[in-house]
Structure formats: C-alpha cells, structure tokens
PDB file of C-alpha atoms in Angstrom:
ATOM      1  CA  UNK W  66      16.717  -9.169   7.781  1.00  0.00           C
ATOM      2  CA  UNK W  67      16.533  -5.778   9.298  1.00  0.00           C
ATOM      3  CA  UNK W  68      13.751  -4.915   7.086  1.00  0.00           C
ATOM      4  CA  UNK W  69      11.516  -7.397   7.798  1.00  0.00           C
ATOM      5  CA  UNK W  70      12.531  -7.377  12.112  1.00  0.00           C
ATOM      6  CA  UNK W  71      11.233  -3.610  11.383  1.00  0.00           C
ATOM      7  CA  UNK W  72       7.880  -4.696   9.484  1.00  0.00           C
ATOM      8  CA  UNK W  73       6.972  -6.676  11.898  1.00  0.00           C
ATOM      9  CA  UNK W  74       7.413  -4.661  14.775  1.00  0.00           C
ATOM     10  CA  UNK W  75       5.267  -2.023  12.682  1.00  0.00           C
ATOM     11  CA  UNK W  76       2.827  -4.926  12.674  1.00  0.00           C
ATOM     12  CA  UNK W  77       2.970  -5.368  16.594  1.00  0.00           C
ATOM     13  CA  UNK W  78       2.724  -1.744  17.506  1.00  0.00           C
ATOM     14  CA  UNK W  79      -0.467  -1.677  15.056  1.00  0.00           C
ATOM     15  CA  UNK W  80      -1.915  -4.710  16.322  1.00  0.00           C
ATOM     16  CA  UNK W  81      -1.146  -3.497  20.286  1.00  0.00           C
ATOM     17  CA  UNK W  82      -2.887  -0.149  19.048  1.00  0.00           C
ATOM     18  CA  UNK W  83      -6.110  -2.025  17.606  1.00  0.00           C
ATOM     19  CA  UNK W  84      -6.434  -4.020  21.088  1.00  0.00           C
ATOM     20  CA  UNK W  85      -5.888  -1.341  22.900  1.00  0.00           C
ATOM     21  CA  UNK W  86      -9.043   0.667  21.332  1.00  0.00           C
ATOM     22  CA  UNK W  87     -11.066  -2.395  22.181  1.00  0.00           C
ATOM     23  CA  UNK W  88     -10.416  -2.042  25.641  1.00  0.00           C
ATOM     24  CA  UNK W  89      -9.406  -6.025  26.215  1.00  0.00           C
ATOM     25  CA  UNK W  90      -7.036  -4.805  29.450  1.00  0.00           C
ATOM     26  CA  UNK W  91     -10.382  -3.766  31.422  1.00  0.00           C
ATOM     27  CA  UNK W  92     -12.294  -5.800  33.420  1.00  0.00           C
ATOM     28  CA  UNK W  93     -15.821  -5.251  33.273  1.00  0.00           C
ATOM     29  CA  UNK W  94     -16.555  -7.681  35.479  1.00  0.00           C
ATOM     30  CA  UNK W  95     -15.324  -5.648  38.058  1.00  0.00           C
ATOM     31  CA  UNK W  96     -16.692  -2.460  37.622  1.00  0.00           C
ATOM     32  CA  UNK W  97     -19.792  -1.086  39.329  1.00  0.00           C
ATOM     33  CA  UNK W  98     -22.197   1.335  37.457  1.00  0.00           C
ATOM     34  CA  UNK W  99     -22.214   2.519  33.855  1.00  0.00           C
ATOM     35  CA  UNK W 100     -19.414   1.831  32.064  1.00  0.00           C
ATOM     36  CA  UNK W 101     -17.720   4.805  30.678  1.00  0.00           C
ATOM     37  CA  UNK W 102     -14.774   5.112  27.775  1.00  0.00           C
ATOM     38  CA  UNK W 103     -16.413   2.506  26.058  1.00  0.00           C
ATOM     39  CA  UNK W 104     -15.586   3.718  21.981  1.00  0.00           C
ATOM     40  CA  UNK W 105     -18.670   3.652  19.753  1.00  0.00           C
ATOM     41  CA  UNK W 106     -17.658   1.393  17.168  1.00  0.00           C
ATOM     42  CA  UNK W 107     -21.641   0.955  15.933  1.00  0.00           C
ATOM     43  CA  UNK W 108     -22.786  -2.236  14.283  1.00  0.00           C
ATOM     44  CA  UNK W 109     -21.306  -1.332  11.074  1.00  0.00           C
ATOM     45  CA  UNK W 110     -17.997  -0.137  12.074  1.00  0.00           C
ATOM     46  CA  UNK W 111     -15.805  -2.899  11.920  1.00  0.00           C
ATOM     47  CA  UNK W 112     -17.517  -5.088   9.197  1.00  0.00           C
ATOM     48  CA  UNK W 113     -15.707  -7.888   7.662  1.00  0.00           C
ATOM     49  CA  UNK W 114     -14.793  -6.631   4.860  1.00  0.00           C
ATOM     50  CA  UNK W 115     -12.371  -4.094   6.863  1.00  0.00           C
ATOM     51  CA  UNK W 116     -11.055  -6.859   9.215  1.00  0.00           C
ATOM     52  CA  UNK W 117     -10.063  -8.828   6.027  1.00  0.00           C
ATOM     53  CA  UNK W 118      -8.859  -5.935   4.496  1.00  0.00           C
ATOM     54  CA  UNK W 119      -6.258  -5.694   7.561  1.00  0.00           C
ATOM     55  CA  UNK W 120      -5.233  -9.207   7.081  1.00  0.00           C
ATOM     56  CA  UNK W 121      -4.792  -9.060   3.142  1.00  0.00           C
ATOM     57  CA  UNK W 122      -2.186  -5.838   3.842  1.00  0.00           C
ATOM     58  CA  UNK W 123      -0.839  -7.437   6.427  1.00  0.00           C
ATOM     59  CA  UNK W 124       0.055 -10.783   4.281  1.00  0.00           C
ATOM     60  CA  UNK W 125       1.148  -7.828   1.143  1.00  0.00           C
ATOM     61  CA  UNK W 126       3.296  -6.414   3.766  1.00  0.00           C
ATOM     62  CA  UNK W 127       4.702  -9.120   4.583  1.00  0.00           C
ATOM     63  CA  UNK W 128       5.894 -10.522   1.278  1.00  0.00           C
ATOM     64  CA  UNK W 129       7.256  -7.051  -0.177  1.00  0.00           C
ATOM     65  CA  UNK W 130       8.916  -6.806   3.596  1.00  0.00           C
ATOM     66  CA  UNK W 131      10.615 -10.409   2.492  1.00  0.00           C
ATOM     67  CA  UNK W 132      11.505  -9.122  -1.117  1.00  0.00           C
ATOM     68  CA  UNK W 133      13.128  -6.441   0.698  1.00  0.00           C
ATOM     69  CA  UNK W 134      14.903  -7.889   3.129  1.00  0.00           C
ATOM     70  CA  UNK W 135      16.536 -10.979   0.082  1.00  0.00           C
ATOM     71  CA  UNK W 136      17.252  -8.056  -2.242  1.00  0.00           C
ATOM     72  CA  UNK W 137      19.299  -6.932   0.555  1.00  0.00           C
ATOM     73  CA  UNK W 138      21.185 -10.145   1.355  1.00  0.00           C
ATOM     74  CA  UNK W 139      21.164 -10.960  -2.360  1.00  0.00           C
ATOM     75  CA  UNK W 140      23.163  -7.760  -3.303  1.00  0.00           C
ATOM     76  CA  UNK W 141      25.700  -8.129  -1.182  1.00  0.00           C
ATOM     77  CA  UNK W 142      27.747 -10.942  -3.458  1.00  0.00           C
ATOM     78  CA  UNK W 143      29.879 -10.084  -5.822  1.00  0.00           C
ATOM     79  CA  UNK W 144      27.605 -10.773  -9.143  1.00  0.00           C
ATOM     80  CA  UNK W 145      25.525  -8.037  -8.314  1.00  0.00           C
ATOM     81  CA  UNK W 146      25.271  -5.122 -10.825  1.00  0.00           C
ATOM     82  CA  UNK W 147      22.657  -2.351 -10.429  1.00  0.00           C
ATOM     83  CA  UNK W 148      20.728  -1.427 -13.317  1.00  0.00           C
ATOM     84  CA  UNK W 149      19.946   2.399 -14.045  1.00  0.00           C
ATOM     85  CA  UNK W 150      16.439   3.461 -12.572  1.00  0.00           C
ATOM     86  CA  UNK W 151      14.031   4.573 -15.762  1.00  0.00           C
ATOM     87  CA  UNK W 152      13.134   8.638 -15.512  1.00  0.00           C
ATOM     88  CA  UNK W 153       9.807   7.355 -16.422  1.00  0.00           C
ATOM     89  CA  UNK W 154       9.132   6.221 -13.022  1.00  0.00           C
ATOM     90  CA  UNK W 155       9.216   9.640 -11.506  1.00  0.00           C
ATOM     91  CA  UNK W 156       6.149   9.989 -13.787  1.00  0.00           C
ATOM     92  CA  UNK W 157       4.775   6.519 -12.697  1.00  0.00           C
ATOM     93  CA  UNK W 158       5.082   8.205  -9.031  1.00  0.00           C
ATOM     94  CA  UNK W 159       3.478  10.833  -9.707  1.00  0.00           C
ATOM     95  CA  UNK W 160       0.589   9.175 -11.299  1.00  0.00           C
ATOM     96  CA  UNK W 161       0.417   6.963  -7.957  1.00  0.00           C
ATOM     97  CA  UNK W 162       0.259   9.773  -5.621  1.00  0.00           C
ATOM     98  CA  UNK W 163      -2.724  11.560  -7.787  1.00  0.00           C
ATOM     99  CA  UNK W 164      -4.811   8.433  -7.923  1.00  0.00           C
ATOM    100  CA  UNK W 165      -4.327   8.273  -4.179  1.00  0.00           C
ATOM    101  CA  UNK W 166      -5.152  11.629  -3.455  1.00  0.00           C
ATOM    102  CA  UNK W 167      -8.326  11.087  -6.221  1.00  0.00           C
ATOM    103  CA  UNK W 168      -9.323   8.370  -3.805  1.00  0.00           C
ATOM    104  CA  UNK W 169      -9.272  10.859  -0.915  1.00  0.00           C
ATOM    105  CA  UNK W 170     -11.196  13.528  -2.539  1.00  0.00           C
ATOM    106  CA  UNK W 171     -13.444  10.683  -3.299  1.00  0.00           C
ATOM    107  CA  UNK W 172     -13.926   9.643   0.228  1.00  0.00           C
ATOM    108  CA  UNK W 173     -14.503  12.765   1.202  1.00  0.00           C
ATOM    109  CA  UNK W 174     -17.379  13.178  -0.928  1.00  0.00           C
ATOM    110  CA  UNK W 175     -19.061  10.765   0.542  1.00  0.00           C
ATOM    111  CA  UNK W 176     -19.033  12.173   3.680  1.00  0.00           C
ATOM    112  CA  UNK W 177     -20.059  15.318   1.836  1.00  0.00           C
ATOM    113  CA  UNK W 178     -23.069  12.632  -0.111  1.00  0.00           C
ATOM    114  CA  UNK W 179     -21.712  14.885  -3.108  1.00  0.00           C
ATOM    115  CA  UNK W 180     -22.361  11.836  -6.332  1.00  0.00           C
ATOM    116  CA  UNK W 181     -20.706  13.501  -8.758  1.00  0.00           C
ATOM    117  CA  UNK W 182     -17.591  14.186  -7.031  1.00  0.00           C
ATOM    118  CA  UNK W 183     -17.432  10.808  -6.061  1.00  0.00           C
ATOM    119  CA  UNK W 184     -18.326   9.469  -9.226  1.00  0.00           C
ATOM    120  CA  UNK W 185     -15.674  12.206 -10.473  1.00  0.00           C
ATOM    121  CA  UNK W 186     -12.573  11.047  -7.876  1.00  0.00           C
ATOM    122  CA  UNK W 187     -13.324   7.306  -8.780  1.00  0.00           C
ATOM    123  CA  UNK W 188     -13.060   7.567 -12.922  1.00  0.00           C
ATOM    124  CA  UNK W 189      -9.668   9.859 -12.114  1.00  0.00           C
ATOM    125  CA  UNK W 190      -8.397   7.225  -9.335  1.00  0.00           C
ATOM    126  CA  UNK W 191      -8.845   4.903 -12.271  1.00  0.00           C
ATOM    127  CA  UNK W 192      -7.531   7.142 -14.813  1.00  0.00           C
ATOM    128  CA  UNK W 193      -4.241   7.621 -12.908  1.00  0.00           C
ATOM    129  CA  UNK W 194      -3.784   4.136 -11.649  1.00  0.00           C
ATOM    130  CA  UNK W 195      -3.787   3.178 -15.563  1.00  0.00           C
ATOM    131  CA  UNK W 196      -1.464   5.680 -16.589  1.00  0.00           C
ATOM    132  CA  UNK W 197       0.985   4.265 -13.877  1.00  0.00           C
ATOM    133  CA  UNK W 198       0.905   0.852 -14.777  1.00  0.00           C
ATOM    134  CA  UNK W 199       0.978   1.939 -18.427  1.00  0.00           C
ATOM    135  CA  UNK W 200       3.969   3.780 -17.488  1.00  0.00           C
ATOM    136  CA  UNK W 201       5.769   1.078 -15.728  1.00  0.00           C
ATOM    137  CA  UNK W 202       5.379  -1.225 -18.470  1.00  0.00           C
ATOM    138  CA  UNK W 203       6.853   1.617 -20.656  1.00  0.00           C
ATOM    139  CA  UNK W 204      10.001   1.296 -17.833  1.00  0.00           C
ATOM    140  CA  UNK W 205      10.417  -2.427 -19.197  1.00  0.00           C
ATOM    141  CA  UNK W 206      10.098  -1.354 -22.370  1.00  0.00           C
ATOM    142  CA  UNK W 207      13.350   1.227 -22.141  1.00  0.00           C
ATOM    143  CA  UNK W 208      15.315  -1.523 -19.676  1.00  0.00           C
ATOM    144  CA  UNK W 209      15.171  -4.533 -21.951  1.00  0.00           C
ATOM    145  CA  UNK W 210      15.861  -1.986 -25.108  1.00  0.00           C
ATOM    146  CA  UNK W 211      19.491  -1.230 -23.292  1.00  0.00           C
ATOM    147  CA  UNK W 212      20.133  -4.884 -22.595  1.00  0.00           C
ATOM    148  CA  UNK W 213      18.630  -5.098 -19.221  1.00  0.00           C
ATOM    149  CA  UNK W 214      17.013  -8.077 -19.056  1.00  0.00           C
ATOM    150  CA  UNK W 215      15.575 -10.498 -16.580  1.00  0.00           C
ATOM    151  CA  UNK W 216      18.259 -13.051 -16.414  1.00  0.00           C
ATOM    152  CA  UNK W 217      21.083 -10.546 -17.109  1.00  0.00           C
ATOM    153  CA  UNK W 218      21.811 -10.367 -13.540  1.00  0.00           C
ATOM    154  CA  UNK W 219      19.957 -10.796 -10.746  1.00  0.00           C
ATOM    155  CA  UNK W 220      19.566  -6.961  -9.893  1.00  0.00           C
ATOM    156  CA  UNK W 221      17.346  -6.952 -13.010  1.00  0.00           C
ATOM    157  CA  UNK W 222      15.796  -9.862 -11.629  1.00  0.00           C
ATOM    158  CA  UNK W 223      14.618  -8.477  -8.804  1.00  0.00           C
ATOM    159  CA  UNK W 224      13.952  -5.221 -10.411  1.00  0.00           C
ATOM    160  CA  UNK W 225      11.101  -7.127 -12.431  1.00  0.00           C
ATOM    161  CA  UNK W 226      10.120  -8.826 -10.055  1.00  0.00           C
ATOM    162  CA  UNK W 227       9.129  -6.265  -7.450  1.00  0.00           C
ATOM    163  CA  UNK W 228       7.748  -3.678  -9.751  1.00  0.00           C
ATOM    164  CA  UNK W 229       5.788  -6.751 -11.505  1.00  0.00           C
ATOM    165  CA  UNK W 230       4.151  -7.629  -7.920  1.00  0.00           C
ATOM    166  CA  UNK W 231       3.734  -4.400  -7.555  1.00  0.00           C
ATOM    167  CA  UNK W 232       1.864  -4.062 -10.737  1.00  0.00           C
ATOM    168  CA  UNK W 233      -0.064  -7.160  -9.762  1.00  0.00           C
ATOM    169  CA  UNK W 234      -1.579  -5.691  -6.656  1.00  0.00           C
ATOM    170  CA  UNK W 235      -2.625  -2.355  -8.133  1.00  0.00           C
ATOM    171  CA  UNK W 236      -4.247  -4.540 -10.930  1.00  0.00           C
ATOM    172  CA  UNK W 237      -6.096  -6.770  -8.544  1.00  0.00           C
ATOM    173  CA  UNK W 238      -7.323  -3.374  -6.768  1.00  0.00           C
ATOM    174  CA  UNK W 239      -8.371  -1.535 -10.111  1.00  0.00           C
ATOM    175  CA  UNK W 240     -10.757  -4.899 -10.072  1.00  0.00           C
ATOM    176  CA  UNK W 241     -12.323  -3.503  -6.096  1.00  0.00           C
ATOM    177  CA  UNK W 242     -12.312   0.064  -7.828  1.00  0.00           C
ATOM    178  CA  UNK W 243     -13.780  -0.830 -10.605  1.00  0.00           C
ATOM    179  CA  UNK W 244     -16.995  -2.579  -7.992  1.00  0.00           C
ATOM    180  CA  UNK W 245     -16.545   0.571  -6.046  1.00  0.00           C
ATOM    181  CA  UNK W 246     -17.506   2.837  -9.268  1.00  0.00           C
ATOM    182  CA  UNK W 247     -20.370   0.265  -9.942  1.00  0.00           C
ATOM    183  CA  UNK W 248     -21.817   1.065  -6.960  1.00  0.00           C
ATOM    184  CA  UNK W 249     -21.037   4.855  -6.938  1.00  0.00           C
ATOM    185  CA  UNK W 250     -23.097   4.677 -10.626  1.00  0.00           C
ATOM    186  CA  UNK W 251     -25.927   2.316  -9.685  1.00  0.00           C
ATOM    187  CA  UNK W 252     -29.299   3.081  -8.061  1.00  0.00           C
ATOM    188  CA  UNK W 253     -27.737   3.046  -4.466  1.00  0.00           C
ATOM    189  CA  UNK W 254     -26.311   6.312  -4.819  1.00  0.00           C
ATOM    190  CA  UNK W 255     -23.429   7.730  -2.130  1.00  0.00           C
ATOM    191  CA  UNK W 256     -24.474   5.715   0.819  1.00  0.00           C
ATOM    192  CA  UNK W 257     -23.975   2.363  -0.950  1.00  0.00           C
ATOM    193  CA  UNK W 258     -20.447   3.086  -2.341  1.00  0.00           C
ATOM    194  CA  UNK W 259     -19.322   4.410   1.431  1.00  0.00           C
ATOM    195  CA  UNK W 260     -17.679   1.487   2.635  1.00  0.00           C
ATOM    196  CA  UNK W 261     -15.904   0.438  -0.993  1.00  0.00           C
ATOM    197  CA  UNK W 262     -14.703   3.691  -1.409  1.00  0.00           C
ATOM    198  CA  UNK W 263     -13.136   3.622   1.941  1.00  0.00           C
ATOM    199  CA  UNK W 264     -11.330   0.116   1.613  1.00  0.00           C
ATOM    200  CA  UNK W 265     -10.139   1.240  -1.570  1.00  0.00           C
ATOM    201  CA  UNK W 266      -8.952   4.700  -0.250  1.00  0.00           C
ATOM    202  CA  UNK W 267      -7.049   2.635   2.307  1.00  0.00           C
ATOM    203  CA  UNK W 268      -5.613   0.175  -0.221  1.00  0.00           C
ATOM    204  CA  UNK W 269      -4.406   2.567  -2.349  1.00  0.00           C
ATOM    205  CA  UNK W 270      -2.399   4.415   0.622  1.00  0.00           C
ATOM    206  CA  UNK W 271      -1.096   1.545   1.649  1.00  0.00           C
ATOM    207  CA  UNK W 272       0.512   0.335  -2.316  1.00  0.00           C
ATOM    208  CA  UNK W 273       1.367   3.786  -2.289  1.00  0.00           C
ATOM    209  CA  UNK W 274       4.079   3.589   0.761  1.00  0.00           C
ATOM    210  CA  UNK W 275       5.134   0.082  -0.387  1.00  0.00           C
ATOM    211  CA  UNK W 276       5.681   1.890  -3.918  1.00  0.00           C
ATOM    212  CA  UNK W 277       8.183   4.550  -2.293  1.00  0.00           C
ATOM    213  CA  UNK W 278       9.728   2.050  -0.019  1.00  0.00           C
ATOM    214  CA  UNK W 279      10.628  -0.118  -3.203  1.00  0.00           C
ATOM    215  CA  UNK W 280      11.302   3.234  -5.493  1.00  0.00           C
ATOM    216  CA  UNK W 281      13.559   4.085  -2.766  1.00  0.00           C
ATOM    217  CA  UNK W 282      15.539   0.629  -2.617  1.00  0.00           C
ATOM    218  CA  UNK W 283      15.795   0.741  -6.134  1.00  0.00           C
ATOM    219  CA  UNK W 284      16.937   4.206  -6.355  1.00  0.00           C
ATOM    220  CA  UNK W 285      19.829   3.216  -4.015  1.00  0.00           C
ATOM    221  CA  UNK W 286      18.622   5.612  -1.292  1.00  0.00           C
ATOM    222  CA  UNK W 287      17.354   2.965   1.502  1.00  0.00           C
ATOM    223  CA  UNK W 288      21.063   1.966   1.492  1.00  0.00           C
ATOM    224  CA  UNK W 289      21.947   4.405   4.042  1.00  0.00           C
ATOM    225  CA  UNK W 290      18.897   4.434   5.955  1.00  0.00           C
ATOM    226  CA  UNK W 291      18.942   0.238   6.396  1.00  0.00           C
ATOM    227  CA  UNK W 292      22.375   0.723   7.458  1.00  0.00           C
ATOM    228  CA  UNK W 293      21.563   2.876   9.901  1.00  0.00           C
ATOM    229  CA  UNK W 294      18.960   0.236  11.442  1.00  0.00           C
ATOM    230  CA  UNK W 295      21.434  -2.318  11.170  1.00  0.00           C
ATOM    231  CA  UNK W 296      23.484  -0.252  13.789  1.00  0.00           C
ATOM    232  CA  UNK W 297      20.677   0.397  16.027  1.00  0.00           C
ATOM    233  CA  UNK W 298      19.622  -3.524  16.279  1.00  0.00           C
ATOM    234  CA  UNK W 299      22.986  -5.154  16.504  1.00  0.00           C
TER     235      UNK W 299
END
C-alpha cells in the first residue's frame, strides 16, 4: 500500500503545484493598481484537451499505482514463484525510450515549424512504439514456450497482466499518434499538429516512467527501494 500512499502524494504535490501557478491564494479583490505576477497562460494555453489529458494520466496512474501496490501484497504468500524476466525486454526498453525521445525531437520541430522533421519524428515515434509492442508480444512468446503461463502461478499472472495493460495504453496512444501524423501530413501544416504533438509527447513520457517502474518491479529491483519506503512511513 506504500506504493499507492506514494502515488498519490505525487498526485497532491502536482495538483498543489498547478494551483499554485494559478494564483488561487491571492486576493484580487484586495489589491489596488495593476496587478502584477499574473502568468500568461493565453487563450489557448490550457485547452481542454490538456486538462483531460491530466485527468486520463491521472486515472492510468492510478490503476498501475493499484497493480503495484496488490502485486506487492500478493507476493508475499507462500504460492508465489517469480518467473525469469525475457532479455527481449531490454530491447522492448530501448525501443520505448527512442520513440519517446522521437516524440521530443518532434516537438521540437514544431517550435522550429521544421515539417519534415516533424513529419520525420512522428513516422519513427511510430516505428519504435511498434517494434516495442512487437517485441513484448515476442516476451510471451518465449514465457509460455518454457511453461510460463497465465494460470501457472499468479506471478505469471500478474506478469501478463501488467505488461498487457501496458500494451493496451501504448496501443490506444499509437491511435492519438496516428491523428497527430494526420495532421502533421494534411494541408494544416506545423501549426495544426502543435498541440497533438505535444499531448502525445507528454503521453508517451508519462507510459515511459510507468514502463520502468513496472520493468523495475518485475526485475526484482523495486524490492529494496519499497522497503525502504515502508520504513520511512511506518
């Protein structure tokens, strides 16, 4: 339960951050004169499509922070065998991190109005994020070849069952990438692409971290670290 007392305070300190930047602790009414400090969000800023973009990562977080926090509970009976982690998913990692950093260099030439690099960063962002899931289907491939299977025991449960969610998510976003590149090849060149490219820039970094927080746990090298946390909050 450690994990997900963590998550949340994550949440908290983000969501204290966010309402601090929109300055709800002054009182205008108060103040005499101009107004200073005030940030310059612009009418465009904060459209909905970011706002709901917070709350869909913030409901994501909170279901891989629950997965995480009943795979810890789960292996502490006695039934619990861990399965060997697949090589291939070093690969798979490494195919996640380059569509992520595609996605940047894609952002960034935006701001640069540079088409063909964006056009360029979005077909490798794809290219990558393919490969990956490619890759961790390969991973089931090898596990249920050497007898791993889903109701073997439930570490291989929850071994499929994370990465599959996983897999899921970076499916559902290949879908917002794939509106992102229509946009980046349509008539509306660089400008109408900005604020896709962005959201999916931030998706991506955000299944990214929830990729090495789960590679971690599976690896067996959150043990000590959640341990430690355990300490600190009881």
């Amino acid at each position: 339960m450690s994990v997900v007392v963590m998550f949340f305070a994550i949440l908290a300190a983000l969501a204290g951050w966010w309402l601090a930047r929109q300055r709800l602790t002054v009182k205008p009414w108060l103040e005499q004169g101009v107004i200073e400090g005030v940030p310059d969000f612009g009418a465009s800023r904060d459209p909905a499509k970011r706002v709901g973009l917070g709350f869909l990562l913030a409901v994501v977080g909170s279901l891989f922070a629950l997965l995480t926090g009943a795979y810890f509970m789960r292996r502490e009976l006695g039934d619990w065998q861990p399965l060997p982690v697949p090589p291939i998913l070093w690969f798979n990692t490494a195919m996640l991190v380059a569509s992520s950093l595609a996605l940047e260099w894609a952002q960034r030439a935006v701001h640069r109005r540079s088409q063909v690099q964006l056009r360029l960063g979005l077909a490798a962002a794809g290219v990558f994020a393919v490969t990956f899931l490619v890759g961790q289907l390969i991973a089931w491939s090898e596990l249920a070849a050497s007898g791993y299977l889903v109701d073997g025991n439930p570490a291989n449960s929850f071994f499929y069952l994370v990465t599959g969610l996983h897999g899921l998510h970076i499916l559902g976003g290949l879908a917002a990438l794939g509106w992102a590149g229509v946009k980046a090849w349509g008539r509306g060149g660089v400008e109408s692409a900005r604020l896709n490219v962005e959201l999916c820039a931030t998706y991506w970094l955000f299944m990214l971290f929830v990729w090495m927080v789960l590679f971690s746990l599976l690896a067996g090298w959150a043990s000590e670290f959640v341990a430690f946390c355990q300490e600190l909050l009881s």
